[in-house]
């Protein structure tokens, strides 16, 4: 395994949004299924529909969001969604390309699908997302007999593939969220203008394109009107958002407005160079903004930050964290850290450990450097400065342990406090539902409340990744 995270409650979903290509995204045209009958309900049962589809999502929240949009197309085309490959006529693998093992993982799934297809169970395979946008997808298509390969910029083509009449294209990222759900993602910008040495995102997702402010607000209002209680603003570098209509509005202004419209708001991912102090203060001032910040630092060494082209020094990052901690004293802070980037010395690593100590993160996603073809660092990895695997593994564990130790201490401080908890995932046969406090802690809570409701309960125990609440008091709201 070349990367992991200190957060446990994730399956294939990676830590932060990797963004999408700027142009030629789509707005779906309302459409019925090709046979002219009325569009299938999103709750269609596998037994009631003649065609079935399974969507598997790998990677970041952007991919989760893209999968939601593809799901809508598929359901509108009359498919019922199923959970197992064996039960599906159509399988969509929406993929991530950020780290090497992501491709290996997808290969495993493709091998299995290929077998099911030969046996006549699965009929069509679609590969979408970041691997679909990469050169490597051509070889995968041939090797695994894939029927449709789509990148991140042309997912609308899935509509035609599943038999919908067509999609109207636009040149701004107008990406509707999921209506009627308790929580929705709203993409405010796509792409990335940075060129971090190790990162494949700019080549698969393209340059930054921002969505107009009014357009975002309209969508937020529509979502809120249809029952959404939690809006997450998404972008690879959300805090780099600028109103493309020339109003001069920046991310701070947009967040301020969204926080007036929606009952609960969060945003991810931010870049330290774009994060303004006033935005950090706003998190503390507005009671509709969840008090958690995900701010990837990548390294604590200025030398490595320079090699990575991150555009800031470690002390500037520390200062941002001070502002956040002062503005949101109970808030939670998470980050991304890469160990073993080419050229990283023991001294660089110690500086990362020092920064981890200084910033007192509540959680972090720690990655071992993985060379991605086409990136600058992949070239460097072939030179003498490459960090041997054993060394990278040790550094990885050291950073992970430091983070976990700290997170555990911080979480234990919450024991005894009464918290208002937003239910994100229902109990569904398990002992506890999974929720989130206003300061962004993940909490397990024994309640039957539906997702989107709030319960109030006392924190009784804490682990490094999650808090455990007792029986809620009063009724869910
Ligand atoms: N190797 C290891 N980690 C990487 N990340 C991005 N590219 C690589 C790579 N080549 C990590 C960064 C980023 C997160 C989404 O994934 O920490 O913030
Ligand atoms: Fe990749 Fe850097 Fe852009 Fe993040 S900011 S998506 S790490 S290039």
Short mmCIF file of C-alpha atoms and ligand atoms in Angstrom, two decimals:
data_model
loop_
_atom_site.label_atom_id
_atom_site.label_comp_id
_atom_site.label_asym_id
_atom_site.label_seq_id
_atom_site.Cartn_x
_atom_site.Cartn_y
_atom_site.Cartn_z
CA UNK A 1 0.00 0.00 0.00
CA UNK A 2 1.55 3.26 -0.97
CA UNK A 3 -0.70 5.63 0.90
CA UNK A 4 -3.09 5.72 3.72
CA UNK A 5 -4.94 8.09 5.88
CA UNK A 6 -5.51 8.48 9.57
CA UNK A 7 -9.22 8.62 8.90
CA UNK A 8 -10.87 5.26 9.00
CA UNK A 9 -14.33 5.79 7.60
CA UNK A 10 -13.42 5.77 3.96
CA UNK A 11 -13.74 3.08 1.37
CA UNK A 12 -12.55 3.96 -2.07
CA UNK A 13 -13.00 7.63 -1.40
CA UNK A 14 -9.75 9.51 -1.11
CA UNK A 15 -9.20 12.58 0.94
CA UNK A 16 -9.56 15.59 -1.22
CA UNK A 17 -11.16 16.68 -4.39
CA UNK A 18 -9.16 16.43 -7.51
CA UNK A 19 -10.70 18.71 -9.97
CA UNK A 20 -12.15 18.49 -13.32
CA UNK A 21 -11.31 19.89 -16.71
CA UNK A 22 -12.52 23.45 -17.21
CA UNK A 23 -14.34 23.48 -20.48
CA UNK A 24 -17.08 21.51 -22.15
CA UNK A 25 -18.98 20.34 -19.15
CA UNK A 26 -22.67 19.85 -19.57
CA UNK A 27 -26.13 20.66 -18.42
CA UNK A 28 -28.39 17.67 -18.73
CA UNK A 29 -31.49 18.19 -20.83
CA UNK A 30 -34.53 16.68 -19.16
CA UNK A 31 -35.07 13.44 -20.94
CA UNK A 32 -37.09 10.28 -20.72
CA UNK A 33 -35.92 6.81 -21.44
CA UNK A 34 -35.46 5.92 -25.13
CA UNK A 35 -38.56 3.72 -25.26
CA UNK A 36 -40.74 6.74 -24.55
CA UNK A 37 -42.03 5.61 -21.18
CA UNK A 38 -41.73 7.95 -18.22
CA UNK A 39 -38.31 8.38 -16.65
CA UNK A 40 -37.46 5.82 -14.01
CA UNK A 41 -37.68 7.00 -10.46
CA UNK A 42 -34.35 7.33 -8.72
CA UNK A 43 -35.65 4.80 -6.25
CA UNK A 44 -36.45 2.25 -8.94
CA UNK A 45 -36.12 -1.28 -7.68
CA UNK A 46 -33.92 -3.75 -9.52
CA UNK A 47 -36.95 -6.00 -9.91
CA UNK A 48 -39.02 -3.25 -11.61
CA UNK A 49 -36.54 -2.17 -14.29
CA UNK A 50 -35.43 -4.21 -17.25
CA UNK A 51 -31.88 -2.88 -17.22
CA UNK A 52 -29.48 -2.61 -14.32
CA UNK A 53 -26.34 -0.59 -13.72
CA UNK A 54 -23.64 -0.51 -11.09
CA UNK A 55 -21.43 2.53 -10.49
CA UNK A 56 -18.20 2.12 -8.57
CA UNK A 57 -16.38 5.27 -7.51
CA UNK A 58 -12.68 5.58 -6.71
CA UNK A 59 -10.87 8.68 -5.54
CA UNK A 60 -11.94 12.05 -4.34
CA UNK A 61 -15.17 13.90 -3.63
CA UNK A 62 -15.12 15.36 -7.13
CA UNK A 63 -15.42 11.83 -8.41
CA UNK A 64 -18.24 11.12 -5.99
CA UNK A 65 -19.96 14.18 -7.39
CA UNK A 66 -19.34 13.12 -11.01
CA UNK A 67 -20.73 9.70 -10.15
CA UNK A 68 -23.88 11.36 -8.84
CA UNK A 69 -24.35 13.11 -12.14
CA UNK A 70 -23.76 9.94 -14.12
CA UNK A 71 -26.16 8.12 -11.81
CA UNK A 72 -28.87 10.58 -12.74
CA UNK A 73 -28.30 9.97 -16.44
CA UNK A 74 -28.42 6.22 -15.96
CA UNK A 75 -31.58 6.32 -13.87
CA UNK A 76 -33.22 8.71 -16.30
CA UNK A 77 -32.41 6.21 -19.04
CA UNK A 78 -34.47 3.59 -17.24
CA UNK A 79 -31.76 1.60 -15.50
CA UNK A 80 -32.12 0.46 -11.90
CA UNK A 81 -29.04 0.79 -9.77
CA UNK A 82 -27.60 -2.36 -8.24
CA UNK A 83 -24.73 -2.86 -5.84
CA UNK A 84 -23.01 -5.94 -7.26
CA UNK A 85 -21.25 -6.36 -10.58
CA UNK A 86 -22.92 -9.75 -11.04
CA UNK A 87 -26.36 -8.11 -11.10
CA UNK A 88 -25.46 -5.33 -13.53
CA UNK A 89 -25.91 -5.05 -17.27
CA UNK A 90 -23.79 -1.93 -17.30
CA UNK A 91 -20.86 -1.23 -14.97
CA UNK A 92 -19.33 2.23 -14.71
CA UNK A 93 -15.94 2.50 -13.03
CA UNK A 94 -15.36 6.15 -12.19
CA UNK A 95 -11.67 6.28 -11.48
CA UNK A 96 -8.85 8.18 -9.82
CA UNK A 97 -5.35 8.53 -11.22
CA UNK A 98 -3.54 10.35 -8.47
CA UNK A 99 -1.41 7.53 -7.19
CA UNK A 100 0.07 4.51 -8.86
CA UNK A 101 -1.84 1.96 -6.81
CA UNK A 102 -5.10 3.56 -7.97
CA UNK A 103 -4.52 2.09 -11.44
CA UNK A 104 -3.53 -1.30 -10.03
CA UNK A 105 -6.72 -1.37 -8.06
CA UNK A 106 -8.84 -0.54 -11.08
CA UNK A 107 -7.04 -3.26 -13.07
CA UNK A 108 -8.20 -5.76 -10.47
CA UNK A 109 -11.81 -4.65 -10.95
CA UNK A 110 -11.47 -4.68 -14.75
CA UNK A 111 -10.12 -8.23 -14.68
CA UNK A 112 -13.12 -9.36 -12.67
CA UNK A 113 -15.53 -7.50 -14.97
CA UNK A 114 -13.92 -9.00 -18.01
CA UNK A 115 -14.55 -12.45 -16.62
CA UNK A 116 -18.21 -11.61 -15.86
CA UNK A 117 -18.62 -10.24 -19.36
CA UNK A 118 -17.22 -13.42 -20.91
CA UNK A 119 -19.68 -15.40 -18.82
CA UNK A 120 -22.51 -13.21 -20.14
CA UNK A 121 -23.41 -11.52 -16.85
CA UNK A 122 -22.11 -7.99 -17.38
CA UNK A 123 -22.90 -6.66 -20.85
CA UNK A 124 -21.14 -3.30 -21.01
CA UNK A 125 -18.22 -1.74 -19.18
CA UNK A 126 -17.55 2.01 -19.04
CA UNK A 127 -14.34 3.48 -17.68
CA UNK A 128 -14.67 7.14 -16.68
CA UNK A 129 -12.88 9.76 -14.59
CA UNK A 130 -9.20 10.53 -14.33
CA UNK A 131 -7.84 7.25 -15.69
CA UNK A 132 -10.24 7.68 -18.61
CA UNK A 133 -8.62 11.04 -19.32
CA UNK A 134 -5.11 9.59 -19.25
CA UNK A 135 -3.11 8.03 -22.05
CA UNK A 136 -2.99 4.71 -20.20
CA UNK A 137 -6.74 4.25 -20.80
CA UNK A 138 -6.16 3.23 -24.44
CA UNK A 139 -4.19 0.21 -23.41
CA UNK A 140 -6.74 -0.64 -20.69
CA UNK A 141 -9.56 -0.38 -23.23
CA UNK A 142 -7.94 -2.96 -25.48
CA UNK A 143 -6.75 -5.24 -22.72
CA UNK A 144 -10.05 -5.42 -20.86
CA UNK A 145 -12.52 -5.10 -23.70
CA UNK A 146 -14.01 -1.85 -22.36
CA UNK A 147 -16.98 -0.48 -24.30
CA UNK A 148 -16.75 3.19 -23.42
CA UNK A 149 -13.89 5.33 -22.14
CA UNK A 150 -14.67 8.88 -21.02
CA UNK A 151 -12.42 11.51 -19.48
CA UNK A 152 -13.43 14.01 -16.87
CA UNK A 153 -14.39 16.61 -19.48
CA UNK A 154 -16.84 14.57 -21.51
CA UNK A 155 -18.88 12.57 -19.01
CA UNK A 156 -21.98 13.96 -20.75
CA UNK A 157 -21.29 11.43 -23.52
CA UNK A 158 -22.48 8.73 -21.15
CA UNK A 159 -25.99 10.07 -21.77
CA UNK A 160 -25.92 9.02 -25.39
CA UNK A 161 -24.31 5.72 -24.53
CA UNK A 162 -27.18 4.80 -22.21
CA UNK A 163 -29.75 5.91 -24.77
CA UNK A 164 -30.72 9.41 -23.68
CA UNK A 165 -31.45 11.84 -26.51
CA UNK A 166 -28.52 14.11 -25.82
CA UNK A 167 -26.89 16.68 -23.65
CA UNK A 168 -26.61 20.35 -24.11
CA UNK A 169 -23.04 21.45 -23.61
CA UNK A 170 -21.94 24.62 -21.97
CA UNK A 171 -18.51 26.06 -21.56
CA UNK A 172 -18.74 26.92 -17.91
CA UNK A 173 -18.74 24.30 -15.23
CA UNK A 174 -22.46 24.19 -14.54
CA UNK A 175 -22.58 21.01 -12.63
CA UNK A 176 -25.87 20.45 -10.89
CA UNK A 177 -25.73 18.76 -7.50
CA UNK A 178 -28.08 16.09 -6.30
CA UNK A 179 -31.54 17.49 -5.63
CA UNK A 180 -33.62 16.32 -2.76
CA UNK A 181 -30.67 14.78 -0.92
CA UNK A 182 -29.89 15.90 2.61
CA UNK A 183 -26.33 16.78 1.58
CA UNK A 184 -25.04 17.96 -1.78
CA UNK A 185 -21.76 18.90 -3.40
CA UNK A 186 -21.65 22.05 -5.44
CA UNK A 187 -18.69 22.45 -7.75
CA UNK A 188 -17.57 26.07 -7.82
CA UNK A 189 -14.40 25.70 -9.84
CA UNK A 190 -12.69 23.02 -11.86
CA UNK A 191 -9.07 22.43 -12.80
CA UNK A 192 -5.91 23.72 -11.20
CA UNK A 193 -3.42 26.39 -12.17
CA UNK A 194 -0.65 25.06 -9.94
CA UNK A 195 2.00 22.71 -11.24
CA UNK A 196 3.03 20.74 -8.20
CA UNK A 197 5.98 18.55 -9.12
CA UNK A 198 4.29 15.26 -8.18
CA UNK A 199 0.75 15.92 -9.30
CA UNK A 200 -1.10 14.54 -12.29
CA UNK A 201 -4.24 16.62 -11.70
CA UNK A 202 -3.42 19.62 -13.93
CA UNK A 203 -2.85 17.29 -16.88
CA UNK A 204 -6.03 15.25 -16.38
CA UNK A 205 -8.33 17.97 -15.06
CA UNK A 206 -6.99 20.98 -16.95
CA UNK A 207 -6.60 24.61 -15.95
CA UNK A 208 -8.78 26.43 -13.47
CA UNK A 209 -12.26 27.51 -14.57
CA UNK A 210 -14.57 29.21 -12.08
CA UNK A 211 -18.31 29.17 -12.08
CA UNK A 212 -20.10 32.54 -11.90
CA UNK A 213 -21.26 33.60 -8.45
CA UNK A 214 -24.93 33.97 -9.37
CA UNK A 215 -24.91 30.59 -11.00
CA UNK A 216 -23.55 28.97 -7.82
CA UNK A 217 -26.03 30.82 -5.62
CA UNK A 218 -28.92 29.83 -7.85
CA UNK A 219 -27.96 26.21 -7.52
CA UNK A 220 -27.57 26.49 -3.76
CA UNK A 221 -31.04 28.05 -3.49
CA UNK A 222 -32.53 25.35 -5.66
CA UNK A 223 -30.89 22.62 -3.59
CA UNK A 224 -31.99 24.19 -0.32
CA UNK A 225 -35.51 24.52 -1.73
CA UNK A 226 -35.55 20.82 -2.55
CA UNK A 227 -34.51 19.77 0.93
CA UNK A 228 -30.70 19.92 1.02
CA UNK A 229 -29.47 20.77 4.48
CA UNK A 230 -25.72 20.49 3.98
CA UNK A 231 -23.87 22.07 1.06
CA UNK A 232 -20.21 21.36 0.38
CA UNK A 233 -18.48 23.69 -2.06
CA UNK A 234 -16.04 21.73 -4.15
CA UNK A 235 -12.96 22.54 -6.13
CA UNK A 236 -9.37 21.44 -6.38
CA UNK A 237 -8.34 24.81 -5.02
CA UNK A 238 -11.70 26.26 -3.90
CA UNK A 239 -10.09 29.22 -2.21
CA UNK A 240 -8.60 30.29 -5.56
CA UNK A 241 -12.15 30.93 -6.83
CA UNK A 242 -12.75 34.32 -8.48
CA UNK A 243 -15.98 35.46 -10.05
CA UNK A 244 -15.39 35.05 -13.81
CA UNK A 245 -18.02 37.73 -14.50
CA UNK A 246 -15.53 40.38 -13.41
CA UNK A 247 -17.34 41.47 -10.25
CA UNK A 248 -14.06 41.23 -8.32
CA UNK A 249 -15.66 38.81 -5.86
CA UNK A 250 -13.37 36.22 -4.33
CA UNK A 251 -13.91 33.02 -2.41
CA UNK A 252 -14.49 34.90 0.84
CA UNK A 253 -17.47 36.71 -0.71
CA UNK A 254 -18.93 33.56 -2.17
CA UNK A 255 -18.64 31.64 1.08
CA UNK A 256 -20.27 34.50 2.96
CA UNK A 257 -23.27 34.42 0.61
CA UNK A 258 -23.59 30.63 0.58
CA UNK A 259 -23.47 30.63 4.39
CA UNK A 260 -26.55 32.87 4.32
CA UNK A 261 -28.46 30.57 1.99
CA UNK A 262 -27.70 27.10 3.34
CA UNK A 263 -28.17 25.75 6.86
CA UNK A 264 -24.82 23.96 6.93
CA UNK A 265 -21.83 24.66 4.74
CA UNK A 266 -18.34 23.31 4.21
CA UNK A 267 -15.75 23.61 1.46
CA UNK A 268 -12.79 21.64 0.21
CA UNK A 269 -9.96 21.64 -0.87
CA UNK A 270 -8.00 24.73 -0.13
CA UNK A 271 -4.50 25.78 -1.11
CA UNK A 272 -2.41 27.58 1.53
CA UNK A 273 -1.33 30.26 -0.97
CA UNK A 274 -4.93 31.23 -1.68
CA UNK A 275 -6.34 31.00 1.81
CA UNK A 276 -7.14 34.49 3.09
CA UNK A 277 -7.16 35.30 6.80
CA UNK A 278 -10.62 36.84 6.47
CA UNK A 279 -11.94 33.50 5.16
CA UNK A 280 -10.49 31.69 8.18
CA UNK A 281 -12.11 34.27 10.44
CA UNK A 282 -15.43 33.89 8.65
CA UNK A 283 -15.47 30.19 9.55
CA UNK A 284 -15.46 31.19 13.19
CA UNK A 285 -17.98 34.00 12.77
CA UNK A 286 -20.75 32.16 10.91
CA UNK A 287 -22.65 29.50 12.73
CA UNK A 288 -23.71 27.82 9.48
CA UNK A 289 -20.11 27.07 8.45
CA UNK A 290 -18.69 23.81 9.81
CA UNK A 291 -15.54 24.59 11.80
CA UNK A 292 -13.20 22.30 9.94
CA UNK A 293 -10.41 23.14 7.58
CA UNK A 294 -8.63 20.84 5.18
CA UNK A 295 -5.41 22.60 4.19
CA UNK A 296 -2.83 20.36 2.51
CA UNK A 297 0.72 21.26 3.52
CA UNK A 298 2.56 18.33 1.82
CA UNK A 299 5.85 18.91 3.67
CA UNK A 300 7.31 20.83 6.59
CA UNK A 301 10.60 21.48 4.82
CA UNK A 302 11.04 24.69 2.85
CA UNK A 303 13.49 22.93 0.59
CA UNK A 304 10.91 20.29 -0.30
CA UNK A 305 8.09 22.82 -0.61
CA UNK A 306 10.25 24.61 -3.16
CA UNK A 307 11.04 21.39 -5.03
CA UNK A 308 7.32 20.62 -5.06
CA UNK A 309 6.52 24.15 -6.38
CA UNK A 310 4.00 24.70 -3.62
CA UNK A 311 4.54 28.45 -3.58
CA UNK A 312 4.73 28.97 0.23
CA UNK A 313 7.14 28.35 3.07
CA UNK A 314 6.38 26.34 6.17
CA UNK A 315 6.22 29.40 8.42
CA UNK A 316 3.57 30.99 6.26
CA UNK A 317 1.55 27.81 6.62
CA UNK A 318 2.07 27.90 10.40
CA UNK A 319 0.78 31.47 10.50
CA UNK A 320 -2.39 30.49 8.63
CA UNK A 321 -2.97 27.74 11.16
CA UNK A 322 -2.54 30.20 14.02
CA UNK A 323 -5.22 32.41 12.49
CA UNK A 324 -7.54 29.42 12.11
CA UNK A 325 -6.97 28.18 15.64
CA UNK A 326 -7.62 31.61 17.05
CA UNK A 327 -10.74 32.16 14.94
CA UNK A 328 -12.15 28.66 15.47
CA UNK A 329 -10.73 27.40 18.79
CA UNK A 330 -12.82 24.21 18.83
CA UNK A 331 -12.33 23.60 15.10
CA UNK A 332 -10.70 20.63 13.42
CA UNK A 333 -7.77 20.81 11.07
CA UNK A 334 -6.68 18.23 8.54
CA UNK A 335 -3.92 18.13 5.96
CA UNK A 336 -2.19 16.06 3.28
CA UNK A 337 1.45 15.10 3.64
CA UNK A 338 3.70 13.38 1.12
CA UNK A 339 6.76 11.54 2.40
CA UNK A 340 9.61 10.35 0.22
CA UNK A 341 9.38 12.93 -2.56
CA UNK A 342 12.63 12.69 -4.60
CA UNK A 343 15.41 14.56 -2.83
CA UNK A 344 13.82 14.37 0.64
CA UNK A 345 16.56 14.01 3.28
CA UNK A 346 16.37 12.98 6.90
CA UNK A 347 16.53 16.65 7.84
CA UNK A 348 13.58 17.47 5.58
CA UNK A 349 11.64 14.65 7.17
CA UNK A 350 12.42 15.95 10.66
CA UNK A 351 11.10 19.33 9.62
CA UNK A 352 7.85 17.69 8.57
CA UNK A 353 7.64 16.01 11.97
CA UNK A 354 8.24 19.38 13.61
CA UNK A 355 5.47 21.00 11.61
CA UNK A 356 3.13 18.16 12.51
CA UNK A 357 3.92 18.82 16.16
CA UNK A 358 3.45 22.58 15.80
CA UNK A 359 0.17 22.44 13.91
CA UNK A 360 -1.47 19.80 16.07
CA UNK A 361 -3.56 18.32 13.25
CA UNK A 362 -6.80 16.54 14.07
CA UNK A 363 -6.29 14.20 11.15
CA UNK A 364 -4.16 13.87 8.05
CA UNK A 365 -3.88 11.94 4.86
CA UNK A 366 -0.33 10.71 4.62
CA UNK A 367 0.98 9.49 1.29
CA UNK A 368 4.16 7.84 0.22
CA UNK A 369 5.39 9.56 -2.91
CA UNK A 370 4.26 7.71 -6.00
CA UNK A 371 5.85 8.62 -9.36
CA UNK A 372 3.14 9.53 -11.86
CA UNK A 373 4.16 9.54 -15.49
CA UNK A 374 4.29 12.96 -17.05
CA UNK A 375 5.00 14.74 -13.77
CA UNK A 376 8.28 16.44 -13.00
CA UNK A 377 8.89 14.33 -9.91
CA UNK A 378 8.57 11.08 -11.85
CA UNK A 379 11.68 12.16 -13.78
CA UNK A 380 13.45 13.07 -10.54
CA UNK A 381 12.58 9.67 -9.10
CA UNK A 382 14.91 8.10 -11.65
CA UNK A 383 17.86 10.20 -10.42
CA UNK A 384 20.10 9.46 -7.43
CA UNK A 385 17.93 11.54 -5.05
CA UNK A 386 15.15 8.94 -5.10
CA UNK A 387 14.15 7.86 -1.61
CA UNK A 388 14.47 4.08 -1.10
CA UNK A 389 11.21 2.28 -0.36
CA UNK A 390 12.29 1.16 3.11
CA UNK A 391 13.19 4.72 4.10
CA UNK A 392 9.93 6.11 2.72
CA UNK A 393 7.98 3.46 4.62
CA UNK A 394 9.67 4.34 7.91
CA UNK A 395 9.08 8.07 7.40
CA UNK A 396 5.50 7.36 6.47
CA UNK A 397 4.90 5.46 9.70
CA UNK A 398 6.64 8.12 11.75
CA UNK A 399 4.44 10.88 10.37
CA UNK A 400 1.34 8.73 10.73
CA UNK A 401 2.10 7.90 14.35
CA UNK A 402 2.79 11.53 15.22
CA UNK A 403 -0.52 12.58 13.69
CA UNK A 404 -2.50 9.80 15.34
CA UNK A 405 -0.96 10.47 18.72
CA UNK A 406 -1.92 14.09 18.50
CA UNK A 407 -5.39 13.43 17.10
CA UNK A 408 -6.08 10.99 19.92
CA UNK A 409 -5.08 13.56 22.56
CA UNK A 410 -7.22 16.22 20.95
CA UNK A 411 -10.21 13.93 20.58
CA UNK A 412 -10.04 12.86 24.22
CA UNK A 413 -10.49 16.45 25.24
CA UNK A 414 -13.99 16.30 23.80
CA UNK A 415 -15.11 13.59 26.24
CA UNK A 416 -17.86 14.93 28.47
CA UNK A 417 -19.00 17.70 26.15
CA UNK A 418 -22.55 17.82 24.78
CA UNK A 419 -22.57 18.19 21.02
CA UNK A 420 -25.13 18.90 18.37
CA UNK A 421 -24.51 16.19 15.79
CA UNK A 422 -25.56 16.23 12.15
CA UNK A 423 -26.47 12.70 11.06
CA UNK A 424 -24.65 11.90 7.82
CA UNK A 425 -25.19 8.15 7.54
CA UNK A 426 -28.13 6.30 9.07
CA UNK A 427 -27.63 3.37 11.39
CA UNK A 428 -28.78 0.90 8.75
CA UNK A 429 -28.74 -2.18 10.93
CA UNK A 430 -25.55 -1.20 12.73
CA UNK A 431 -25.36 -0.08 16.35
CA UNK A 432 -24.67 3.54 15.57
CA UNK A 433 -25.26 6.22 12.96
CA UNK A 434 -22.32 8.34 11.77
CA UNK A 435 -22.54 12.05 12.28
CA UNK A 436 -20.52 15.23 12.44
CA UNK A 437 -20.22 17.90 15.12
CA UNK A 438 -20.20 21.59 14.29
CA UNK A 439 -16.44 21.55 14.75
CA UNK A 440 -16.13 18.80 12.14
CA UNK A 441 -15.47 15.75 14.35
CA UNK A 442 -16.78 12.44 13.08
CA UNK A 443 -19.04 10.88 15.72
CA UNK A 444 -20.66 7.50 16.12
CA UNK A 445 -24.03 7.95 17.79
CA UNK A 446 -26.76 5.43 18.71
CA UNK A 447 -29.78 6.99 17.01
CA UNK A 448 -32.39 6.03 14.47
CA UNK A 449 -32.52 9.59 13.16
CA UNK A 450 -32.42 9.93 9.39
CA UNK A 451 -29.50 11.55 7.56
CA UNK A 452 -29.90 15.31 7.55
CA UNK A 453 -31.33 15.49 11.09
CA UNK A 454 -29.57 16.80 14.18
CA UNK A 455 -29.35 15.02 17.52
CA UNK A 456 -27.75 16.26 20.73
CA UNK A 457 -25.65 13.82 22.72
CA UNK A 458 -22.77 13.70 25.14
CA UNK A 459 -19.37 12.45 23.98
CA UNK A 460 -18.50 9.40 26.07
CA UNK A 461 -15.37 8.09 24.46
CA UNK A 462 -12.86 8.96 21.76
CA UNK A 463 -10.41 7.20 19.48
CA UNK A 464 -7.80 8.80 17.21
CA UNK A 465 -10.27 9.03 14.33
CA UNK A 466 -13.71 9.25 15.77
CA UNK A 467 -15.75 10.28 18.83
CA UNK A 468 -18.36 8.05 20.46
CA UNK A 469 -21.53 9.65 21.75
CA UNK A 470 -24.07 8.28 24.24
CA UNK A 471 -27.87 8.13 23.80
CA UNK A 472 -29.12 11.45 22.40
CA UNK A 473 -31.29 13.65 24.57
CA UNK A 474 -34.61 14.93 23.22
CA UNK A 475 -35.96 14.42 19.72
CA UNK A 476 -33.99 14.80 16.48
CA UNK A 477 -34.55 18.14 14.82
N1 LIG B 1 2.36 10.76 -4.77
C1 LIG B 1 1.89 10.76 -3.51
N2 LIG B 1 0.88 11.53 -3.11
C2 LIG B 1 0.31 12.31 -4.03
N3 LIG B 1 -0.70 13.18 -3.93
C3 LIG B 1 -0.92 13.73 -5.13
N4 LIG B 1 -0.06 13.23 -6.03
C4 LIG B 1 0.72 12.35 -5.36
C5 LIG B 1 1.80 11.53 -5.72
N5 LIG B 1 2.27 11.51 -6.96
C6 LIG B 1 -1.40 13.47 -2.69
C7 LIG B 1 -1.21 14.93 -2.26
C8 LIG B 1 -2.55 15.54 -2.58
C9 LIG B 1 -3.47 14.35 -2.35
C10 LIG B 1 -4.81 14.42 -2.99
O1 LIG B 1 -2.79 13.27 -2.90
O2 LIG B 1 -0.96 14.98 -0.88
O3 LIG B 1 -2.86 16.64 -1.73
FE1 LIG B 2 -2.20 18.99 -7.75
FE2 LIG B 2 -0.89 21.01 -6.65
FE3 LIG B 2 -3.08 21.50 -8.10
FE4 LIG B 2 -3.33 20.34 -5.72
S1 LIG B 2 -2.56 22.42 -6.09
S2 LIG B 2 -4.31 19.71 -7.66
S3 LIG B 2 -1.47 19.09 -5.61
S4 LIG B 2 -1.14 20.67 -8.85
#
